[in-house]
Amino acid sequence: MTRFIALRLRRPALIAMIGTAYAAAWLVHGGNGWVWAITLEVATVAWAVAVYVRGGRDTDEGALAGSRLDERQQLVAQRSWALTGKVGMLASFAGFAVSIAVRSADWLPFLVILAVTGFAFLMGLSTYGVGEEGPADDATDGLNERAPVSH
Amino acid sequence: MRNRVREQRTQQGLSQAEVAAALGVSRQTVISIESGRYLPSLPLAFRIARFFDMTVDKMFDPEDEETGS
C-alpha cells in the first residue's frame, strides 16, 4: 500500500495510523477515555504534520522523516534499530529478573517481550541469509587461498 | 582509507550537492565520504569512480590501512 503513498507521506501516515489506533483503544476503554482519545488524536496529527515538515529538510533527519534514505543513511537507521532491539531485550530481561527477585506477579509481560525480541533476532538471522553460503566446493580447493596482490 | 573525491570534485568545480545529485545520494553522504567517515558500498564506489572518469583503485587508496598509518 505504501507504494502508492508519496515517499514523504509514508512516515506521517504510519504515525497517524499508530496514533489513531492508540486513541481508538482509549475510546473503546470507555469512561473518561474519550478525553484521552481526543488529546491523543490531536497530538498524533500535530506529530504527523511535524514529521512531514521535517521530511522536506536537507539533513539526515529530514531524509529519515521523508523516507528517502541513501545507503549510508539506511546503514545508520539499521544500526539505530539494532540498538533499539538490544536495549529493548536487555530492559525486558532486567524487568523480568527484578520482578522475579521481588516476587512481583508482573513478570509475564517482561518474559513475553524477551521471547518476542529473541525470536525476532533468530528470524532476522534466517531472513538475512545466515547459513546460505552453501557447502564448500571441493573442486576449488586451493583456489580460495588469498590471491597475491599486484601493485 | 583515503580517497580522491574532494580533490576530483574541486578540480572539476563541482559542489557537493551536484556530485550528490549525480550519484543519487545525499549531500551529507558525499561529505562523509570525502572526510573518510564513511566507506561507500562497492556499487557506489564504482559509480563515484565512473563519474570522475577514474578506476576504483585510483579513486580509493587503501595504503593508509595497509601501512597502519
PDB file of C-alpha atoms in Angstrom:
ATOM      1  CA  MET A   1       0.000   0.000   0.000  1.00  0.00           C
ATOM      2  CA  THR A   2       2.863   2.323   0.833  1.00  0.00           C
ATOM      3  CA  ARG A   3       3.933   2.078  -2.815  1.00  0.00           C
ATOM      4  CA  PHE A   4       1.010   4.321  -3.674  1.00  0.00           C
ATOM      5  CA  ILE A   5       1.778   6.846  -0.958  1.00  0.00           C
ATOM      6  CA  ALA A   6       4.306   9.544  -1.793  1.00  0.00           C
ATOM      7  CA  LEU A   7       7.616   8.868  -0.061  1.00  0.00           C
ATOM      8  CA  ARG A   8       7.381  11.951   2.125  1.00  0.00           C
ATOM      9  CA  LEU A   9       3.917  10.935   3.323  1.00  0.00           C
ATOM     10  CA  ARG A  10       4.850   7.393   4.356  1.00  0.00           C
ATOM     11  CA  ARG A  11       6.156   8.099   7.841  1.00  0.00           C
ATOM     12  CA  PRO A  12       3.480  10.688   8.745  1.00  0.00           C
ATOM     13  CA  ALA A  13       0.843   8.216   7.551  1.00  0.00           C
ATOM     14  CA  LEU A  14       2.342   5.466   9.709  1.00  0.00           C
ATOM     15  CA  ILE A  15       2.412   7.781  12.719  1.00  0.00           C
ATOM     16  CA  ALA A  16      -1.193   8.794  12.067  1.00  0.00           C
ATOM     17  CA  MET A  17      -2.308   5.149  11.867  1.00  0.00           C
ATOM     18  CA  ILE A  18      -0.495   4.116  15.061  1.00  0.00           C
ATOM     19  CA  GLY A  19      -1.654   7.200  16.978  1.00  0.00           C
ATOM     20  CA  THR A  20      -5.234   6.762  15.811  1.00  0.00           C
ATOM     21  CA  ALA A  21      -5.220   3.095  16.827  1.00  0.00           C
ATOM     22  CA  TYR A  22      -3.984   4.071  20.291  1.00  0.00           C
ATOM     23  CA  ALA A  23      -6.610   6.832  20.554  1.00  0.00           C
ATOM     24  CA  ALA A  24      -9.287   4.341  19.460  1.00  0.00           C
ATOM     25  CA  ALA A  25      -8.165   1.978  22.212  1.00  0.00           C
ATOM     26  CA  TRP A  26      -8.836   4.715  24.800  1.00  0.00           C
ATOM     27  CA  LEU A  27     -12.226   5.384  23.212  1.00  0.00           C
ATOM     28  CA  VAL A  28     -13.143   1.701  23.443  1.00  0.00           C
ATOM     29  CA  HIS A  29     -11.858   1.697  27.032  1.00  0.00           C
ATOM     30  CA  GLY A  30     -14.914   3.787  27.938  1.00  0.00           C
ATOM     31  CA  GLY A  31     -15.464   6.097  30.896  1.00  0.00           C
ATOM     32  CA  ASN A  32     -13.377   9.233  30.581  1.00  0.00           C
ATOM     33  CA  GLY A  33     -11.264   7.547  27.932  1.00  0.00           C
ATOM     34  CA  TRP A  34     -12.713   9.821  25.239  1.00  0.00           C
ATOM     35  CA  VAL A  35     -10.786  12.744  26.748  1.00  0.00           C
ATOM     36  CA  TRP A  36      -7.547  10.826  26.304  1.00  0.00           C
ATOM     37  CA  ALA A  37      -8.651   9.709  22.848  1.00  0.00           C
ATOM     38  CA  ILE A  38      -9.208  13.290  21.632  1.00  0.00           C
ATOM     39  CA  THR A  39      -5.971  14.504  23.235  1.00  0.00           C
ATOM     40  CA  LEU A  40      -4.005  11.673  21.668  1.00  0.00           C
ATOM     41  CA  GLU A  41      -5.564  12.222  18.244  1.00  0.00           C
ATOM     42  CA  VAL A  42      -4.730  15.938  18.302  1.00  0.00           C
ATOM     43  CA  ALA A  43      -1.161  15.152  19.399  1.00  0.00           C
ATOM     44  CA  THR A  44      -0.895  12.492  16.693  1.00  0.00           C
ATOM     45  CA  VAL A  45      -1.969  14.876  13.940  1.00  0.00           C
ATOM     46  CA  ALA A  46       0.451  17.531  15.207  1.00  0.00           C
ATOM     47  CA  TRP A  47       3.272  14.977  15.303  1.00  0.00           C
ATOM     48  CA  ALA A  48       2.482  13.699  11.805  1.00  0.00           C
ATOM     49  CA  VAL A  49       2.471  17.247  10.409  1.00  0.00           C
ATOM     50  CA  ALA A  50       5.775  17.982  12.169  1.00  0.00           C
ATOM     51  CA  VAL A  51       7.347  14.856  10.658  1.00  0.00           C
ATOM     52  CA  TYR A  52       6.028  15.803   7.206  1.00  0.00           C
ATOM     53  CA  VAL A  53       7.586  19.267   7.514  1.00  0.00           C
ATOM     54  CA  ARG A  54      10.865  17.801   8.786  1.00  0.00           C
ATOM     55  CA  GLY A  55      10.858  15.392   5.831  1.00  0.00           C
ATOM     56  CA  GLY A  56      11.495  18.300   3.489  1.00  0.00           C
ATOM     57  CA  ARG A  57      14.759  19.335   5.128  1.00  0.00           C
ATOM     58  CA  ASP A  58      18.164  18.658   3.601  1.00  0.00           C
ATOM     59  CA  THR A  59      19.521  16.757   6.602  1.00  0.00           C
ATOM     60  CA  ASP A  60      19.938  13.133   7.652  1.00  0.00           C
ATOM     61  CA  GLU A  61      16.924  13.547   9.951  1.00  0.00           C
ATOM     62  CA  GLY A  62      14.961  15.016   7.064  1.00  0.00           C
ATOM     63  CA  ALA A  63      15.847  12.063   4.852  1.00  0.00           C
ATOM     64  CA  LEU A  64      14.727   9.680   7.602  1.00  0.00           C
ATOM     65  CA  ALA A  65      11.455  11.548   8.120  1.00  0.00           C
ATOM     66  CA  GLY A  66      10.897  11.784   4.368  1.00  0.00           C
ATOM     67  CA  SER A  67      11.670   8.075   3.695  1.00  0.00           C
ATOM     68  CA  ARG A  68      14.359   8.879   1.110  1.00  0.00           C
ATOM     69  CA  LEU A  69      17.422   7.318   2.707  1.00  0.00           C
ATOM     70  CA  ASP A  70      20.564   6.641   0.731  1.00  0.00           C
ATOM     71  CA  GLU A  71      22.863   3.725   1.590  1.00  0.00           C
ATOM     72  CA  ARG A  72      24.734   5.486   4.416  1.00  0.00           C
ATOM     73  CA  GLN A  73      21.549   6.784   5.974  1.00  0.00           C
ATOM     74  CA  GLN A  74      19.991   3.313   5.679  1.00  0.00           C
ATOM     75  CA  LEU A  75      23.012   1.883   7.469  1.00  0.00           C
ATOM     76  CA  VAL A  76      22.698   4.463  10.238  1.00  0.00           C
ATOM     77  CA  ALA A  77      18.974   3.710  10.570  1.00  0.00           C
ATOM     78  CA  GLN A  78      19.639  -0.043  10.661  1.00  0.00           C
ATOM     79  CA  ARG A  79      22.247   0.368  13.386  1.00  0.00           C
ATOM     80  CA  SER A  80      19.871   2.567  15.323  1.00  0.00           C
ATOM     81  CA  TRP A  81      17.106  -0.046  15.071  1.00  0.00           C
ATOM     82  CA  ALA A  82      19.572  -2.758  16.084  1.00  0.00           C
ATOM     83  CA  LEU A  83      20.473  -0.711  19.162  1.00  0.00           C
ATOM     84  CA  THR A  84      16.769  -0.252  19.877  1.00  0.00           C
ATOM     85  CA  GLY A  85      16.292  -4.024  19.764  1.00  0.00           C
ATOM     86  CA  LYS A  86      19.266  -4.697  22.030  1.00  0.00           C
ATOM     87  CA  VAL A  87      18.148  -2.126  24.581  1.00  0.00           C
ATOM     88  CA  GLY A  88      14.590  -3.486  24.468  1.00  0.00           C
ATOM     89  CA  MET A  89      15.853  -7.026  25.037  1.00  0.00           C
ATOM     90  CA  LEU A  90      18.149  -6.006  27.889  1.00  0.00           C
ATOM     91  CA  ALA A  91      15.436  -3.871  29.501  1.00  0.00           C
ATOM     92  CA  SER A  92      12.896  -6.700  29.299  1.00  0.00           C
ATOM     93  CA  PHE A  93      15.427  -9.116  30.794  1.00  0.00           C
ATOM     94  CA  ALA A  94      16.194  -6.652  33.596  1.00  0.00           C
ATOM     95  CA  GLY A  95      12.475  -6.188  34.249  1.00  0.00           C
ATOM     96  CA  PHE A  96      11.935  -9.949  34.251  1.00  0.00           C
ATOM     97  CA  ALA A  97      14.837 -10.597  36.635  1.00  0.00           C
ATOM     98  CA  VAL A  98      13.788  -7.811  39.016  1.00  0.00           C
ATOM     99  CA  SER A  99      10.146  -8.940  39.019  1.00  0.00           C
ATOM    100  CA  ILE A 100      11.284 -12.459  39.918  1.00  0.00           C
ATOM    101  CA  ALA A 101      13.600 -11.135  42.646  1.00  0.00           C
ATOM    102  CA  VAL A 102      10.910  -9.035  44.304  1.00  0.00           C
ATOM    103  CA  ARG A 103       8.283 -11.773  43.795  1.00  0.00           C
ATOM    104  CA  SER A 104       6.149  -9.496  41.654  1.00  0.00           C
ATOM    105  CA  ALA A 105       3.239 -11.005  39.746  1.00  0.00           C
ATOM    106  CA  ASP A 106       4.051  -8.830  36.700  1.00  0.00           C
ATOM    107  CA  TRP A 107       6.872 -10.975  35.291  1.00  0.00           C
ATOM    108  CA  LEU A 108       4.891 -12.345  32.335  1.00  0.00           C
ATOM    109  CA  PRO A 109       4.882  -9.202  30.098  1.00  0.00           C
ATOM    110  CA  PHE A 110       8.664  -8.926  30.514  1.00  0.00           C
ATOM    111  CA  LEU A 111       9.082 -12.582  29.576  1.00  0.00           C
ATOM    112  CA  VAL A 112       6.832 -12.159  26.532  1.00  0.00           C
ATOM    113  CA  ILE A 113       8.814  -9.129  25.285  1.00  0.00           C
ATOM    114  CA  LEU A 114      12.067 -11.020  25.903  1.00  0.00           C
ATOM    115  CA  ALA A 115      10.777 -14.027  23.950  1.00  0.00           C
ATOM    116  CA  VAL A 116       9.477 -11.879  21.086  1.00  0.00           C
ATOM    117  CA  THR A 117      12.734  -9.924  20.726  1.00  0.00           C
ATOM    118  CA  GLY A 118      14.744 -13.160  20.930  1.00  0.00           C
ATOM    119  CA  PHE A 119      12.547 -14.720  18.255  1.00  0.00           C
ATOM    120  CA  ALA A 120      12.903 -11.574  16.116  1.00  0.00           C
ATOM    121  CA  PHE A 121      16.704 -11.947  16.313  1.00  0.00           C
ATOM    122  CA  LEU A 122      16.515 -15.557  15.145  1.00  0.00           C
ATOM    123  CA  MET A 123      14.062 -14.576  12.403  1.00  0.00           C
ATOM    124  CA  GLY A 124      16.494 -11.844  11.321  1.00  0.00           C
ATOM    125  CA  LEU A 125      19.335 -14.353  11.057  1.00  0.00           C
ATOM    126  CA  SER A 126      17.143 -16.587   8.920  1.00  0.00           C
ATOM    127  CA  THR A 127      15.723 -13.785   6.768  1.00  0.00           C
ATOM    128  CA  TYR A 128      19.007 -12.036   6.091  1.00  0.00           C
ATOM    129  CA  GLY A 129      20.904 -15.074   4.962  1.00  0.00           C
ATOM    130  CA  VAL A 130      22.901 -16.744   7.744  1.00  0.00           C
ATOM    131  CA  GLY A 131      23.692 -20.264   6.548  1.00  0.00           C
ATOM    132  CA  GLU A 132      23.066 -19.503   2.877  1.00  0.00           C
ATOM    133  CA  GLU A 133      26.705 -19.512   1.882  1.00  0.00           C
ATOM    134  CA  GLY A 134      26.371 -23.146   0.712  1.00  0.00           C
ATOM    135  CA  PRO A 135      28.785 -26.021   1.014  1.00  0.00           C
ATOM    136  CA  ALA A 136      32.442 -25.701   0.096  1.00  0.00           C
ATOM    137  CA  ASP A 137      33.210 -26.740  -3.464  1.00  0.00           C
ATOM    138  CA  ASP A 138      35.987 -29.357  -3.407  1.00  0.00           C
ATOM    139  CA  ALA A 139      36.864 -28.524  -6.977  1.00  0.00           C
ATOM    140  CA  THR A 140      38.046 -25.108  -5.897  1.00  0.00           C
ATOM    141  CA  ASP A 141      40.338 -26.397  -3.148  1.00  0.00           C
ATOM    142  CA  GLY A 142      43.420 -24.271  -3.107  1.00  0.00           C
ATOM    143  CA  LEU A 143      41.756 -21.539  -5.133  1.00  0.00           C
ATOM    144  CA  ASN A 144      40.236 -19.975  -2.051  1.00  0.00           C
ATOM    145  CA  GLU A 145      43.607 -19.071  -0.701  1.00  0.00           C
ATOM    146  CA  ARG A 146      44.347 -15.394  -0.774  1.00  0.00           C
ATOM    147  CA  ALA A 147      45.491 -14.310  -4.187  1.00  0.00           C
ATOM    148  CA  PRO A 148      48.703 -12.309  -4.383  1.00  0.00           C
ATOM    149  CA  VAL A 149      48.053  -8.618  -4.742  1.00  0.00           C
ATOM    150  CA  SER A 150      49.761  -6.877  -7.603  1.00  0.00           C
ATOM    151  CA  HIS A 151      50.905  -3.300  -7.157  1.00  0.00           C
TER     152      HIS A 151
ATOM    153  CA  MET B   1      41.346   4.534   3.537  1.00  0.00           C
ATOM    154  CA  ARG B   2      41.961   7.738   1.624  1.00  0.00           C
ATOM    155  CA  ASN B   3      40.012   8.825  -1.422  1.00  0.00           C
ATOM    156  CA  ARG B   4      40.273  11.489  -4.077  1.00  0.00           C
ATOM    157  CA  VAL B   5      36.619  12.527  -4.145  1.00  0.00           C
ATOM    158  CA  ARG B   6      37.171  16.011  -2.749  1.00  0.00           C
ATOM    159  CA  GLU B   7      40.259  16.528  -4.917  1.00  0.00           C
ATOM    160  CA  GLN B   8      38.438  15.488  -8.110  1.00  0.00           C
ATOM    161  CA  ARG B   9      35.294  17.422  -7.231  1.00  0.00           C
ATOM    162  CA  THR B  10      37.122  20.677  -6.614  1.00  0.00           C
ATOM    163  CA  GLN B  11      39.256  20.174  -9.734  1.00  0.00           C
ATOM    164  CA  GLN B  12      36.070  19.916 -11.776  1.00  0.00           C
ATOM    165  CA  GLY B  13      34.493  22.864  -9.995  1.00  0.00           C
ATOM    166  CA  LEU B  14      31.534  20.879  -8.715  1.00  0.00           C
ATOM    167  CA  SER B  15      29.628  21.395  -5.497  1.00  0.00           C
ATOM    168  CA  GLN B  16      28.915  18.565  -3.071  1.00  0.00           C
ATOM    169  CA  ALA B  17      25.224  18.899  -3.894  1.00  0.00           C
ATOM    170  CA  GLU B  18      25.884  18.471  -7.625  1.00  0.00           C
ATOM    171  CA  VAL B  19      28.003  15.370  -7.042  1.00  0.00           C
ATOM    172  CA  ALA B  20      25.380  14.002  -4.657  1.00  0.00           C
ATOM    173  CA  ALA B  21      22.617  14.508  -7.223  1.00  0.00           C
ATOM    174  CA  ALA B  22      24.684  12.833  -9.936  1.00  0.00           C
ATOM    175  CA  LEU B  23      25.460   9.842  -7.724  1.00  0.00           C
ATOM    176  CA  GLY B  24      21.953   9.524  -6.314  1.00  0.00           C
ATOM    177  CA  VAL B  25      22.982  10.010  -2.682  1.00  0.00           C
ATOM    178  CA  SER B  26      22.542  12.792  -0.150  1.00  0.00           C
ATOM    179  CA  ARG B  27      24.883  15.755   0.220  1.00  0.00           C
ATOM    180  CA  GLN B  28      25.611  14.559   3.755  1.00  0.00           C
ATOM    181  CA  THR B  29      26.847  11.239   2.390  1.00  0.00           C
ATOM    182  CA  VAL B  30      29.211  12.960  -0.044  1.00  0.00           C
ATOM    183  CA  ILE B  31      30.563  14.969   2.900  1.00  0.00           C
ATOM    184  CA  SER B  32      31.024  11.771   4.927  1.00  0.00           C
ATOM    185  CA  ILE B  33      32.822  10.029   2.057  1.00  0.00           C
ATOM    186  CA  GLU B  34      35.113  12.999   1.448  1.00  0.00           C
ATOM    187  CA  SER B  35      36.055  13.186   5.106  1.00  0.00           C
ATOM    188  CA  GLY B  36      36.651   9.427   5.236  1.00  0.00           C
ATOM    189  CA  ARG B  37      33.989   8.842   7.883  1.00  0.00           C
ATOM    190  CA  TYR B  38      32.005   6.581   5.572  1.00  0.00           C
ATOM    191  CA  LEU B  39      33.290   3.885   3.224  1.00  0.00           C
ATOM    192  CA  PRO B  40      30.860   3.578   0.301  1.00  0.00           C
ATOM    193  CA  SER B  41      29.496   0.252  -0.861  1.00  0.00           C
ATOM    194  CA  LEU B  42      31.161  -1.359  -3.879  1.00  0.00           C
ATOM    195  CA  PRO B  43      28.374  -0.287  -6.290  1.00  0.00           C
ATOM    196  CA  LEU B  44      28.583   3.310  -5.047  1.00  0.00           C
ATOM    197  CA  ALA B  45      32.391   3.229  -5.220  1.00  0.00           C
ATOM    198  CA  PHE B  46      32.114   2.209  -8.886  1.00  0.00           C
ATOM    199  CA  ARG B  47      29.579   4.976  -9.538  1.00  0.00           C
ATOM    200  CA  ILE B  48      31.911   7.514  -7.950  1.00  0.00           C
ATOM    201  CA  ALA B  49      34.904   6.295  -9.946  1.00  0.00           C
ATOM    202  CA  ARG B  50      32.959   6.320 -13.215  1.00  0.00           C
ATOM    203  CA  PHE B  51      31.563   9.753 -12.502  1.00  0.00           C
ATOM    204  CA  PHE B  52      35.073  11.156 -12.180  1.00  0.00           C
ATOM    205  CA  ASP B  53      36.325   9.003 -15.067  1.00  0.00           C
ATOM    206  CA  MET B  54      38.757   7.075 -12.898  1.00  0.00           C
ATOM    207  CA  THR B  55      39.220   3.495 -11.791  1.00  0.00           C
ATOM    208  CA  VAL B  56      38.147   2.454  -8.299  1.00  0.00           C
ATOM    209  CA  ASP B  57      41.701   1.692  -7.193  1.00  0.00           C
ATOM    210  CA  LYS B  58      42.821   5.156  -8.301  1.00  0.00           C
ATOM    211  CA  MET B  59      39.899   6.820  -6.541  1.00  0.00           C
ATOM    212  CA  PHE B  60      40.206   4.847  -3.289  1.00  0.00           C
ATOM    213  CA  ASP B  61      43.632   4.273  -1.822  1.00  0.00           C
ATOM    214  CA  PRO B  62      43.895   1.540   0.829  1.00  0.00           C
ATOM    215  CA  GLU B  63      47.502   2.490   1.595  1.00  0.00           C
ATOM    216  CA  ASP B  64      46.577   4.010   4.943  1.00  0.00           C
ATOM    217  CA  GLU B  65      45.125   0.715   6.177  1.00  0.00           C
ATOM    218  CA  GLU B  66      47.966  -1.464   4.893  1.00  0.00           C
ATOM    219  CA  THR B  67      50.685   0.642   6.452  1.00  0.00           C
ATOM    220  CA  GLY B  68      48.639   1.225   9.546  1.00  0.00           C
ATOM    221  CA  SER B  69      49.407   4.922   9.367  1.00  0.00           C
TER     222      SER B  69
END
